[in-house]
Each structure stands twice: as structure tokens, then as C-alpha cells.
Amino acid sequence: MMKKTITFLLMLTLFASCMEQPRSRRASLDSPTDSIGDGSGNNGSSGGNNATDGDTEVITNIPEDTAVEITQIIDPNTGSFKKKVSIPKDFRGKLHLTGLNISSLKNRVIKGRFYFGRERTPIELDGVVGQVPGEGITQYSTINVITFDMAARKFSDIRLLYSLFDYNDYDSDTAEDVITDPTNAGLYCRGLRLEDDPTFTPSISHPYCDQAGDVCLYAYAGVGDQTLWREENVDGEIVERTNIPTYEQIDIDGNLLSGEPLSNNLLKCLPDRNDSSMFQSLFGVNHPVNIGTTLTLGGNQYEYRGPYRIFNEDEWEIKGAAIYQQGSVPSGVFKAPLAGASSFSNVAAGMQSYMFPRAGKINYQTTGIQYLGSDSPFSNRSVQTLNSAGDTKYMDGCNIRAKNYNATTGETISSCNVTGTIELFTMENGSEVQIAVTKDIKLQLLKSGLGAQDGYDYNSLKSCNGNRECGSGECCFNNRCYSRSIVGQCSDDYDSTGNQPTGQSCNSDFDCSSLCCNGSTNTCQDHVNNDFEQVLCSKVPNQSCVSKEFCRIEYVRQCYLIRINDPNNSLTCAKRCYSVPTFGDCVSGYCKPPVTPQEPAAPTTPADCAGDNVLDNPPFNLSDL
């Protein structure tokens, strides 16, 4: 009997040794061998699994299936999927974020934090994970969303400290249909620090947006409309003052422009061009040649400092030659300086601002009004008469801003604020755990009443049967409109066979039902990305793509300064780096390696650990590993 028992136990042991043992996903972090450097360039015992001698960082591989990316936001104004949307700050509908691996968050309590402006003012919202009816970019793929209910209007107290700028590329200075809709995709709110601006790509040799042709469309620039300056005696002290224009360039009193009193003209917009005819119509003198010119009007002296007031110039994030437009694509703050090329270094000399709206028409119900207008939007204005009720000809954009100015709030149609970052997080054991963060998705806030206040619900998202039914710069996929910044190619742009199964020959991604044509074999390849199965296309760089989820996942090095306790139990920080699985980017229809973020310098002094860029925890949910 004893022999049989021993034989049975030996067989059981051998059987158990042949079975694959379960592997804990937490094992790689439960007993870490990585150690933190002391900030002096000397590591601890091992330096991490990928660290090299002399590093002061930990390198950790994050498994692919834990990476959550925020890639899109549903535009409440149109129901399309976009990278950037604009809503009124009193928006009371539902805000939907979408992305990759959102379904993995279904069993968690999700919160969102939106950081606004260069001050990074945080607004926290409770989120719910759900699904939008219909399919995603590929057939049979669901659209998982994180929904924030804005019924409490938590954005309503955000101050609109910045201005929208219009960077739509009009064909010429005689272009028609200049944008007057503040929710247009070509408008950018200049209110962010440079590091939060995804339109600018810095490098070690070129860290600032300060060279001719540099593009940094969200970088802070404080600009506003102004009138002539004057000196006033206030309680025995001489102070300099100007006004925010509150009158349009029309005959306010109905006595023609030539009969307007100076008191009215001093509250009107200044001409946006060096045009003596326009200046004569307002003040009876030629346009000043230089900034700082003194004018004698009505027996008093006034100083001309240009049509735009410059705020906090030392704090501007766009600087130097980048401020003025010097190429064919709009990107600067001003199109030209007052006195020509010699004044490119003088910000106060800026003329023809890209501030929204650049030009526009105003509707008046009174006939006979005289105003300064022109047939084309970007030419010199002259005295016009409105012969019947309706729209004027094109007027300077300042007139539309003056018409919509609210003296109580100081806001107008161009006023805005914008998110620098949007992050998702959850709470575990009383501690905050970050799930995802993005600087690429932007939410712009507008003056109350501008844009959709209620927005689209799940069942009313914009549908389509082809690109022609979507908005400008959008594609139609599976009856939904997506921004071309999200999808690299549009199906209507190709003459494709369509809906070919896996293994069939193909010439483009649109020949395949999976939207994945293997560039090496020219055959359709599987691509499934849903809640139940994930078989990815994984295209290598320079192969065609429809969107980034079809590009191969690359491990991208991301480094952060993390607060820690030193051996004396004093709070300090250390540089930690992670190899983060990230889908490649789909740029102009081709896969590109994901961009590696710029690394912070290793801390060497206590001051290095006091900045806003120092985190309490790494921005990944390490407890899931």
C-alpha cells in the first residue's frame, strides 16, 4: 500500500510539473529590482531592466493591453469625431471622449480632469464608460466612449482670458466666405504654455517658437483691440489710458461719418491697415507712419500705438520672427508690421492680426448707415452706404468683436480658453491613479451662447453615406464622420474593390473589409479591435494606414520626475523612465513611428523638484501590471 501511495504522489508531481503555471501580471513590479538614483548621477544597485550605468531612472515595460489612449472627442456642434472641439462655457449637454482600449475601463469609476490655459486651471468631472450605437472605423468594431454629463455647467466659471486666431488658409486676399463661426476647426485659442502645444515640435537645438515659419498655434500671445491712448489726471497723478472699442466704424448718430463727434470716434475700432483714407474718415488726419506718433485732435493730444494692445509681452510663448507671418501658410500673430520689414522685432507694430474674426459682415435693420467696408475681406476699406436693411460689405474684424463685446464680463466673440492637458484617473485605496493623459485632444471654451449648448446625444451623432455628407476636412467611415486628423485616408478618395476577406489580393486598404492590406504580400490581413478580440494589423513605418490603430505598437521611452522620499525620509524627486506601448502615428495616410517626448533633466538641486512637472505617481496604472 505504501509503495502504491508513493508511486501515485510521484506521478502527480510529474504531472503538475508538466502543466504551465499561471503567471501574475503584477510579478514584474511586486518585487522590483530597480532602484532610484540620488539625483547626482549615481544609481542604486541595478539601475533597472533597461537602465545603463550613470542613469538616474527606472525603466519599466508597460504591457500592451494596459495602454489606454484618448484619441478623439465627439464634436457637440456636428456629431463628428475630432481632435479639437469648441463649446460655450455654459455647455449643459454630454461630452464624449473616445480612444483605444476604453473598454478596459468599464469596471472602474472614471474621473476626468481638464487643465485650462497657461495657468492650468483644473476642472474635475465624473465620467461613465459606455458605447455609441453603430460601428467604428472598421466593421463590427464598437465605439466605446467616456461620457461626462455637463448638466452642472462646471466650465461656466472658467475665465476666457485668451483670444481665438483664424488660421484657415484662404486662397488669396480676395477670398470669399471668411469664417465667422467661432466653432470652426481652423480657429485656435492662443492660451497655452509651449510644452502643452501639440502643433509645435521642439528639439534640443530648437526649443522655442521664435524662428520665421515656426508653427505653434496654441502658444500664448496676449492681444486685444484698442483705441488711441491719452493722458489723464487721476487724483493728482498722470496716468495713460486707452479704451476697448465698443463702437463699430459706422455713423453712430446717423449724421454720416464726416459728421460724427470725436467722442464717438475715440470709441471706434482703429483701421487694421496703414490706410490714410480710412484714418481720415475717422479722425480727419493721415494714418501715422510710426508707433508712438502724437496726434492733436479736438485740442487734445493722443498717442497712436497701433490697433492692437499687447498684454504681458515678456510672457508670450511665441516670440521673435515667428510672431509675423513670413510664409504662405498662416501661423503668426500678425501678417505684417506697420513700418515694413524693419519692424519685425516690434510686437506693438503688428497689423492685420489673425485674431478671429479677421473680417466679416454686420447686419443692420436701418437703411442709410455709413460705414467703412469693401467688397473683398482683406482689402482697404472705404466709406460705404447701406442702401437697404441687411448685411454690410466686409468690415474689419474688430467691428464684429466690438459689436459682441460684453462690458460686464469683458468677453467677446473671440474670447476663449483651452485645455493644455486632459487626463483620466481613478481612485484606488484612497489614492489617485492616472489612467491616461493627452495634450493632443483640445477642448476650447467660448463665450456663453456661442455653439451648441446641449450637443449631440448617442443616438443623434452625425451619420453619412459618403464624404460629401461630412464637413470640411472630414471622412465618412461606417456611416460616421471622422476628422481627417484622425483618419489618414478617406475611402471616397480611392477606387477600391471593397469588402475583400482575409487572404484575398488587394491594392489598397480599402479593398479589404478589415481596412488592412498587407503591403508586403498585397493580401488582406485581419484587423479586429473590439471588446472580445484583439488582432491588430500592426503595419510598419512607411506602410499605408487608415488610422493610427492600424500601425504597429512601438515601445516609446517616456520620462518623468517623480516625488520620492530620500534615505533621510525627506521629500525629493527622481527621474523615472518607462517603455510605454504606443501605436504609431498615421500621418498623411502612412504609418510613422510615434514621437518620443522630450525628457526632463535629472534633478540635481531641491529646486528641480519644486516645479509643476513633478508628479506624485507615474502616469500609468501600475497596479494593474
XYZ file of C-alpha atoms in Angstrom:
625
model
C 0.000 0.000 0.000
C 2.814 2.381 0.902
C 4.513 1.731 -2.448
C 1.295 2.487 -4.344
C 0.864 5.739 -2.427
C 4.434 6.851 -3.165
C 4.036 5.919 -6.824
C 0.804 7.962 -7.046
C 2.421 11.030 -5.437
C 5.415 10.834 -7.813
C 3.105 10.652 -10.824
C 1.069 13.601 -9.500
C 4.256 15.630 -9.039
C 5.427 14.866 -12.566
C 2.006 15.767 -13.981
C 1.967 19.057 -12.116
C 5.465 19.906 -13.334
C 4.328 19.494 -16.949
C 1.439 21.946 -16.559
C 2.007 25.613 -17.455
C 1.966 27.642 -14.276
C -0.168 30.777 -14.155
C 1.842 33.995 -14.422
C 0.964 37.005 -12.334
C 0.817 40.300 -14.224
C 1.885 42.006 -11.011
C 5.030 39.936 -10.629
C 7.231 42.409 -12.509
C 6.516 45.173 -10.002
C 5.706 43.368 -6.760
C 9.413 42.783 -6.089
C 11.198 45.394 -8.162
C 14.938 45.230 -8.519
C 15.073 48.766 -9.879
C 16.443 51.442 -7.603
C 16.218 55.181 -7.699
C 19.231 57.399 -8.147
C 20.037 60.138 -5.709
C 19.997 62.878 -8.301
C 23.768 63.028 -8.552
C 24.060 60.679 -11.498
C 24.772 57.558 -9.395
C 22.321 54.695 -9.480
C 21.408 52.205 -6.846
C 22.159 48.506 -7.046
C 20.944 47.522 -10.502
C 19.579 50.523 -12.385
C 16.533 48.731 -13.814
C 15.998 46.182 -16.531
C 16.913 48.597 -19.329
C 18.914 51.211 -17.463
C 22.516 51.955 -18.255
C 25.299 52.894 -15.894
C 25.079 56.506 -14.837
C 21.320 56.793 -15.367
C 19.143 58.129 -12.554
C 15.971 56.472 -13.686
C 13.867 53.344 -13.635
C 12.784 51.788 -16.924
C 9.691 49.620 -16.886
C 7.879 47.901 -19.727
C 4.148 48.509 -19.735
C 2.182 45.566 -21.259
C 0.362 46.437 -24.462
C -3.103 45.570 -23.233
C -2.941 48.139 -20.405
C -2.346 51.190 -22.591
C -5.376 53.491 -22.781
C -5.182 56.372 -25.244
C -7.551 59.298 -25.663
C -7.590 59.881 -29.417
C -10.866 61.630 -30.277
C -13.621 63.830 -28.938
C -17.135 63.979 -30.353
C -17.943 67.480 -31.528
C -21.191 68.555 -29.814
C -21.798 71.013 -32.663
C -21.709 68.475 -35.508
C -21.624 64.970 -34.042
C -18.317 64.225 -35.802
C -15.191 62.667 -34.271
C -12.424 65.266 -33.971
C -9.158 66.188 -32.282
C -10.404 69.622 -31.247
C -13.861 70.998 -30.476
C -15.193 74.351 -29.289
C -18.172 74.704 -26.963
C -19.709 77.576 -24.977
C -18.583 77.666 -21.387
C -22.224 77.266 -20.307
C -22.476 73.945 -22.212
C -25.006 71.699 -20.468
C -25.071 68.590 -22.662
C -22.876 65.490 -22.672
C -19.219 65.437 -23.610
C -17.857 62.222 -25.139
C -14.188 61.189 -25.310
C -13.148 58.123 -27.302
C -9.905 56.289 -27.818
C -8.048 53.000 -27.696
C -8.753 50.302 -25.084
C -11.515 52.383 -23.483
C -13.496 49.172 -22.895
C -10.891 48.085 -20.322
C -12.213 50.829 -18.034
C -15.794 49.525 -17.830
C -15.460 48.188 -14.305
C -13.923 51.332 -12.886
C -15.131 54.635 -11.572
C -13.594 57.093 -14.034
C -12.915 60.759 -13.479
C -11.622 63.340 -15.886
C -9.545 66.401 -15.163
C -9.350 69.226 -17.690
C -6.475 71.707 -17.255
C -7.273 75.086 -18.826
C -4.905 77.774 -20.054
C -1.318 78.537 -19.211
C -2.397 78.693 -15.541
C -3.507 75.034 -15.915
C -6.718 75.655 -14.004
C -8.139 72.184 -13.179
C -11.800 71.221 -13.567
C -12.749 67.717 -12.391
C -15.666 65.760 -13.854
C -17.218 62.347 -13.174
C -17.215 60.057 -16.196
C -19.140 56.972 -17.287
C -17.917 54.372 -19.799
C -20.451 53.448 -22.485
C -20.855 52.783 -26.198
C -22.045 54.831 -29.133
C -24.564 52.887 -31.268
C -23.100 51.847 -34.610
C -19.638 50.791 -35.695
C -16.216 52.343 -35.537
C -13.806 52.842 -38.393
C -13.877 49.116 -39.180
C -16.965 46.942 -39.419
C -18.064 45.139 -36.264
C -15.900 47.355 -34.073
C -17.825 49.195 -31.392
C -17.206 52.794 -30.380
C -16.505 52.936 -26.670
C -16.787 56.362 -25.101
C -16.255 58.079 -21.783
C -19.178 60.409 -21.181
C -19.162 63.462 -18.934
C -22.545 64.927 -18.030
C -22.240 68.715 -18.105
C -25.661 69.481 -16.613
C -23.957 71.221 -13.687
C -22.111 73.511 -16.168
C -18.791 73.170 -14.363
C -16.983 75.117 -17.076
C -19.136 78.219 -16.630
C -16.808 79.870 -14.107
C -13.695 79.494 -16.271
C -12.400 82.926 -17.302
C -11.936 83.444 -21.016
C -8.564 85.168 -20.813
C -7.331 84.475 -24.342
C -8.265 85.045 -27.975
C -9.141 82.837 -30.932
C -6.976 83.168 -34.041
C -8.102 82.225 -37.536
C -5.561 80.035 -39.342
C -7.765 78.921 -42.174
C -5.722 79.038 -45.353
C -7.729 81.346 -47.612
C -6.778 81.199 -51.277
C -5.843 84.858 -51.519
C -6.531 88.280 -50.108
C -9.700 88.341 -52.180
C -11.059 85.102 -50.674
C -14.770 84.915 -50.086
C -16.629 83.298 -47.185
C -14.273 84.301 -44.395
C -15.006 82.264 -41.269
C -17.331 83.915 -38.737
C -18.355 80.730 -36.871
C -16.362 80.544 -33.596
C -16.648 76.731 -33.555
C -14.781 76.372 -36.885
C -11.945 73.822 -36.827
C -9.445 76.339 -38.215
C -9.625 78.544 -35.113
C -7.039 78.137 -32.363
C -7.087 79.603 -28.861
C -3.695 81.129 -28.054
C -3.609 80.416 -24.333
C -1.127 77.632 -23.596
C 2.428 77.119 -22.499
C 4.608 75.942 -25.338
C 5.040 72.487 -23.791
C 1.249 71.986 -23.977
C 1.035 72.957 -27.662
C 0.922 69.818 -29.874
C 1.304 71.894 -33.058
C 4.910 72.732 -32.106
C 7.669 70.116 -32.157
C 10.685 71.263 -30.111
C 14.197 69.894 -30.262
C 17.324 70.330 -28.198
C 18.712 72.793 -30.739
C 15.355 74.493 -31.320
C 13.389 74.570 -28.040
C 11.412 77.788 -28.636
C 8.858 79.007 -31.160
C 10.882 82.010 -32.255
C 12.047 81.472 -35.835
C 10.460 82.528 -39.107
C 7.925 79.939 -40.210
C 7.657 78.225 -36.811
C 4.166 76.867 -36.114
C 2.797 76.978 -32.547
C -0.901 77.714 -32.919
C -1.901 77.379 -29.242
C 1.153 79.203 -27.801
C 0.129 82.131 -25.620
C 0.026 85.604 -27.139
C -1.868 88.358 -25.330
C -3.538 90.602 -27.919
C -6.630 92.825 -27.758
C -8.229 95.681 -29.654
C -7.511 99.244 -28.534
C -8.193 102.864 -29.419
C -5.886 105.899 -29.200
C -4.027 106.489 -25.932
C -4.335 109.626 -23.817
C -3.086 111.035 -20.533
C -5.497 111.729 -17.688
C -5.123 113.305 -14.259
C -6.423 110.871 -11.640
C -6.220 112.141 -8.064
C -3.257 114.330 -8.924
C -1.410 111.557 -10.760
C -0.941 111.452 -14.548
C -1.934 108.044 -15.953
C -2.069 106.730 -19.517
C -5.310 105.184 -20.726
C -6.927 103.637 -23.754
C -10.326 102.098 -24.456
C -11.558 98.738 -25.641
C -13.506 99.608 -28.802
C -17.243 99.441 -28.192
C -18.443 101.136 -31.412
C -18.217 99.850 -34.952
C -16.849 102.024 -37.756
C -20.301 103.423 -38.613
C -22.059 106.766 -38.157
C -23.455 106.111 -34.669
C -25.532 109.315 -34.518
C -26.832 108.985 -38.088
C -25.122 112.171 -39.295
C -22.737 110.457 -41.744
C -19.154 109.558 -40.842
C -17.974 113.077 -41.576
C -20.413 114.466 -39.009
C -19.525 112.079 -36.156
C -18.333 113.746 -32.923
C -14.790 112.927 -31.784
C -16.168 111.391 -28.586
C -17.779 108.622 -30.683
C -14.769 108.092 -32.938
C -12.479 107.652 -29.936
C -14.514 104.542 -29.011
C -14.408 103.008 -32.505
C -12.057 100.391 -33.903
C -8.824 101.645 -35.411
C -8.113 100.622 -39.022
C -6.327 97.281 -39.345
C -4.234 98.569 -42.263
C -1.941 101.500 -42.903
C -4.628 103.288 -44.913
C -4.822 107.085 -44.677
C -8.233 107.150 -46.334
C -9.748 105.064 -43.520
C -7.946 107.093 -40.849
C -9.094 110.348 -42.445
C -12.716 109.120 -42.305
C -12.441 108.711 -38.543
C -10.074 111.447 -37.353
C -9.503 113.838 -40.277
C -5.734 113.221 -40.364
C -3.447 110.855 -42.262
C -2.532 107.475 -40.844
C 0.518 107.722 -38.540
C 3.737 106.421 -40.019
C 5.201 105.140 -36.760
C 4.072 103.641 -33.476
C 4.126 106.339 -30.782
C 3.073 109.206 -33.076
C 1.323 112.044 -31.223
C -1.922 113.345 -32.744
C -3.698 116.595 -31.858
C -7.462 116.050 -32.064
C -10.095 118.454 -30.731
C -7.454 120.453 -28.920
C -6.160 117.410 -27.001
C -3.175 115.162 -27.590
C -3.480 111.426 -28.245
C -0.874 108.798 -28.978
C -1.163 106.185 -31.712
C 0.131 102.782 -30.571
C -1.396 100.646 -33.279
C -4.809 98.939 -33.457
C -3.797 96.141 -31.060
C -2.923 96.253 -27.393
C -0.146 93.914 -26.323
C -0.522 92.173 -22.956
C 2.290 90.507 -20.997
C 4.750 90.525 -23.900
C 7.507 89.064 -21.709
C 5.312 86.019 -21.084
C 4.436 85.298 -24.710
C 5.199 81.734 -25.757
C 5.546 82.704 -29.428
C 8.479 85.039 -29.902
C 10.836 86.745 -32.321
C 10.435 86.217 -36.052
C 7.639 83.655 -35.528
C 5.242 86.454 -34.490
C 4.939 87.807 -38.027
C 3.742 85.799 -40.998
C 6.682 85.149 -43.326
C 5.440 82.203 -45.381
C 2.452 81.145 -47.424
C 0.669 79.246 -44.617
C -0.942 81.342 -41.831
C 0.759 80.751 -38.480
C 1.916 84.011 -36.881
C 0.065 86.544 -34.754
C 0.241 89.351 -37.326
C 0.512 89.335 -41.084
C 2.761 92.396 -41.282
C 4.253 95.187 -39.151
C 3.272 98.823 -39.601
C 6.578 100.100 -40.935
C 7.634 97.136 -43.061
C 10.317 94.501 -42.580
C 12.420 96.758 -40.347
C 9.804 96.424 -37.593
C 9.587 92.630 -37.469
C 11.087 92.720 -33.994
C 8.497 95.238 -32.743
C 5.417 93.393 -31.494
C 3.498 96.643 -30.911
C 3.773 97.445 -34.646
C 1.594 94.473 -35.581
C -1.063 94.991 -38.259
C -3.551 92.665 -39.961
C -3.886 90.356 -36.989
C -5.050 86.769 -37.417
C -7.326 87.285 -34.421
C -10.817 85.944 -35.079
C -12.736 87.135 -36.971
C -10.302 88.533 -39.496
C -13.175 90.251 -41.333
C -16.936 89.974 -41.540
C -20.286 91.460 -42.403
C -22.741 93.006 -39.941
C -26.494 93.007 -40.328
C -28.307 96.301 -39.717
C -32.022 96.966 -39.999
C -31.619 100.708 -40.647
C -31.032 101.937 -44.186
C -28.662 104.815 -44.948
C -25.989 103.801 -42.424
C -22.497 104.863 -43.451
C -19.611 102.544 -42.611
C -16.089 101.557 -43.650
C -16.274 98.443 -45.830
C -15.082 96.725 -49.003
C -16.172 94.075 -51.489
C -13.330 91.706 -50.571
C -12.488 90.751 -46.992
C -8.795 91.656 -46.855
C -8.541 94.906 -48.826
C -8.558 98.568 -47.792
C -11.955 99.892 -46.704
C -13.731 102.977 -47.939
C -16.900 104.833 -46.981
C -19.964 102.768 -47.921
C -23.696 103.375 -47.531
C -26.172 100.634 -46.614
C -28.946 101.244 -49.132
C -31.309 98.625 -47.682
C -31.644 96.664 -44.462
C -29.344 93.648 -44.378
C -25.658 92.823 -44.412
C -22.882 95.318 -44.934
C -19.893 94.657 -47.142
C -16.787 93.276 -45.442
C -15.604 95.240 -42.404
C -12.521 94.850 -40.218
C -12.828 92.021 -37.695
C -12.575 94.451 -34.783
C -16.061 95.703 -35.647
C -17.583 92.257 -35.045
C -15.675 91.962 -31.766
C -16.884 95.413 -30.683
C -20.468 94.544 -31.640
C -20.345 91.420 -29.435
C -18.426 92.904 -26.513
C -19.884 92.346 -23.034
C -18.615 95.100 -20.727
C -19.650 93.169 -17.612
C -17.624 90.027 -18.339
C -15.058 91.604 -20.680
C -15.787 88.829 -23.199
C -16.499 88.971 -26.903
C -16.873 86.589 -29.839
C -13.112 85.924 -29.931
C -12.696 85.259 -26.192
C -11.645 81.735 -25.308
C -9.816 79.326 -23.053
C -8.356 75.941 -23.974
C -7.218 72.724 -22.330
C -3.495 72.146 -22.053
C -3.986 68.552 -20.976
C -6.883 66.184 -20.370
C -6.334 63.281 -18.014
C -8.334 60.268 -16.901
C -7.864 58.834 -13.443
C -9.479 56.571 -10.884
C -9.222 56.151 -7.119
C -7.703 53.029 -5.597
C -7.309 52.575 -1.834
C -7.773 56.299 -1.343
C -5.031 57.208 -3.813
C -5.385 58.736 -7.247
C -4.191 56.549 -10.121
C -3.741 58.145 -13.519
C -5.034 56.100 -16.451
C -4.320 58.270 -19.469
C -3.299 61.805 -20.333
C -3.307 63.680 -23.634
C -2.175 67.034 -24.946
C -3.340 66.236 -28.470
C -7.090 66.488 -27.784
C -8.197 70.067 -27.240
C -11.395 71.493 -25.780
C -11.854 75.217 -26.436
C -14.312 77.231 -24.347
C -16.183 80.146 -25.890
C -18.380 82.966 -24.681
C -21.725 81.762 -23.320
C -24.320 81.228 -26.028
C -21.854 80.526 -28.851
C -22.091 76.995 -30.280
C -24.245 74.062 -29.198
C -25.408 74.280 -25.601
C -26.963 70.809 -25.435
C -24.890 68.961 -28.027
C -25.463 65.563 -29.606
C -26.562 62.527 -27.648
C -25.571 58.953 -28.544
C -28.477 58.410 -30.878
C -28.119 61.641 -32.821
C -24.479 61.526 -33.860
C -23.880 62.770 -37.361
C -24.400 59.980 -39.922
C -23.198 59.836 -43.520
C -23.120 57.723 -46.660
C -20.102 59.400 -48.222
C -17.523 62.122 -47.655
C -19.696 64.735 -49.335
C -22.174 64.482 -46.444
C -19.471 65.259 -43.866
C -17.990 68.624 -43.011
C -14.847 70.193 -44.398
C -11.784 68.095 -43.573
C -13.809 65.008 -42.584
C -14.108 61.402 -43.807
C -17.072 59.013 -43.775
C -16.422 55.583 -42.253
C -19.221 53.146 -41.479
C -21.794 55.945 -41.589
C -19.908 58.188 -39.155
C -17.910 61.340 -39.871
C -14.285 61.449 -38.671
C -11.812 64.306 -38.861
C -9.001 63.751 -41.376
C -6.612 64.366 -38.480
C -7.877 61.051 -37.070
C -8.055 59.004 -40.278
C -5.134 59.195 -42.671
C -7.101 58.288 -45.820
C -10.698 58.677 -46.967
C -12.419 55.792 -48.745
C -14.007 58.107 -51.316
C -10.526 59.153 -52.427
C -9.769 55.669 -53.763
C -11.234 53.467 -56.489
C -11.363 50.300 -54.413
C -12.890 46.856 -54.835
C -14.005 46.830 -51.207
C -15.031 44.225 -48.627
C -12.473 41.589 -49.667
C -11.998 38.904 -46.961
C -8.719 37.954 -45.337
C -6.260 36.349 -47.761
C -7.646 37.950 -50.915
C -5.426 40.147 -53.079
C -5.584 43.921 -52.583
C -4.032 47.137 -53.832
C -5.189 49.448 -51.042
C -6.537 49.199 -47.513
C -9.999 49.990 -48.798
C -10.057 46.791 -50.851
C -10.265 44.861 -47.570
C -13.206 44.596 -45.192
C -10.651 44.858 -42.378
C -9.123 48.037 -43.893
C -5.754 46.277 -43.620
C -3.894 45.426 -46.841
C -0.513 43.822 -46.158
C 1.997 45.948 -48.052
C 4.456 43.073 -48.446
C 2.102 40.370 -49.739
C -0.669 42.589 -51.171
C -3.258 40.443 -49.426
C -5.977 41.374 -46.962
C -4.964 40.851 -43.348
C -7.031 40.546 -40.154
C -7.654 43.583 -38.001
C -10.083 43.107 -35.133
C -10.214 45.517 -32.219
C -13.278 45.061 -30.040
C -14.244 44.102 -26.504
C -13.878 40.377 -27.131
C -10.946 40.011 -29.506
C -7.868 41.993 -30.480
C -5.951 41.008 -33.609
C -4.119 44.084 -34.834
C -2.940 44.977 -38.322
C 0.433 46.203 -36.969
C 1.753 47.958 -40.072
C 5.388 49.016 -40.015
C 6.506 52.602 -40.672
C 6.018 53.917 -44.238
C 3.211 51.450 -44.992
C -0.255 52.858 -45.768
C -2.776 53.263 -42.950
C -6.332 54.382 -42.345
C -5.795 55.436 -38.721
C -3.159 55.005 -36.038
C -4.656 51.815 -34.609
C -3.533 50.045 -37.823
C 0.110 50.996 -37.176
C 2.478 48.787 -35.219
C 2.756 49.332 -31.475
C 6.172 50.681 -30.590
C 7.688 50.946 -27.127
C 8.270 54.657 -26.554
C 10.546 55.945 -23.836
C 8.694 58.387 -21.594
C 10.433 60.012 -18.621
C 9.005 61.912 -15.671
C 10.168 63.474 -12.426
C 8.513 61.535 -9.576
C 8.387 62.611 -5.933
C 10.086 60.160 -3.558
C 11.495 60.061 -0.034
C 15.289 60.101 0.251
C 17.202 57.972 2.822
C 16.595 60.707 5.416
C 12.849 60.450 4.736
C 12.825 63.926 3.217
C 10.693 64.565 0.154
C 12.697 64.850 -3.053
C 12.303 63.546 -6.612
C 13.932 61.263 -9.139
C 13.810 60.809 -12.865
C 11.963 57.661 -13.872
C 11.564 56.380 -17.408
C 9.160 53.857 -18.875
C 8.928 51.960 -22.134
C 5.298 52.646 -22.988
C 3.496 50.721 -25.750
C 2.183 53.312 -28.183
C 0.524 52.956 -31.563
C 2.465 54.533 -34.394
C 1.091 57.727 -35.888
C -0.865 57.716 -39.150
C 0.355 60.823 -40.978
C -0.992 61.655 -44.438
C -2.023 58.037 -44.916
C 1.277 56.417 -43.883
C 2.465 54.901 -40.602
C 5.197 56.807 -38.805
C 6.977 55.876 -35.565
C 5.377 57.580 -32.564
C 7.157 60.713 -31.414
C 9.426 60.276 -28.396
C 8.679 63.049 -25.884
C 11.480 65.309 -24.743
C 12.956 64.102 -21.455
C 13.305 66.239 -18.342
C 16.783 66.690 -16.969
C 17.714 64.581 -13.952
C 17.236 66.589 -10.734
C 20.408 67.903 -9.117
C 19.058 70.523 -6.676
C 15.929 70.781 -4.483
C 14.607 73.486 -6.824
C 14.420 70.893 -9.604
C 11.782 69.035 -7.587
C 9.528 72.049 -6.992
C 8.100 72.565 -10.477
C 4.656 71.779 -11.851
C 6.155 68.980 -13.932
C 6.957 66.872 -10.845
C 4.370 64.108 -10.331
C 3.319 62.187 -7.239
C 2.904 59.000 -9.272
C 3.848 57.854 -12.765
C 1.049 58.495 -15.275
C 0.252 54.807 -15.715
C -1.896 52.388 -13.799
C 0.988 50.322 -12.446
C -1.285 48.432 -10.022
C -2.731 46.546 -12.983
C 0.608 45.153 -14.126
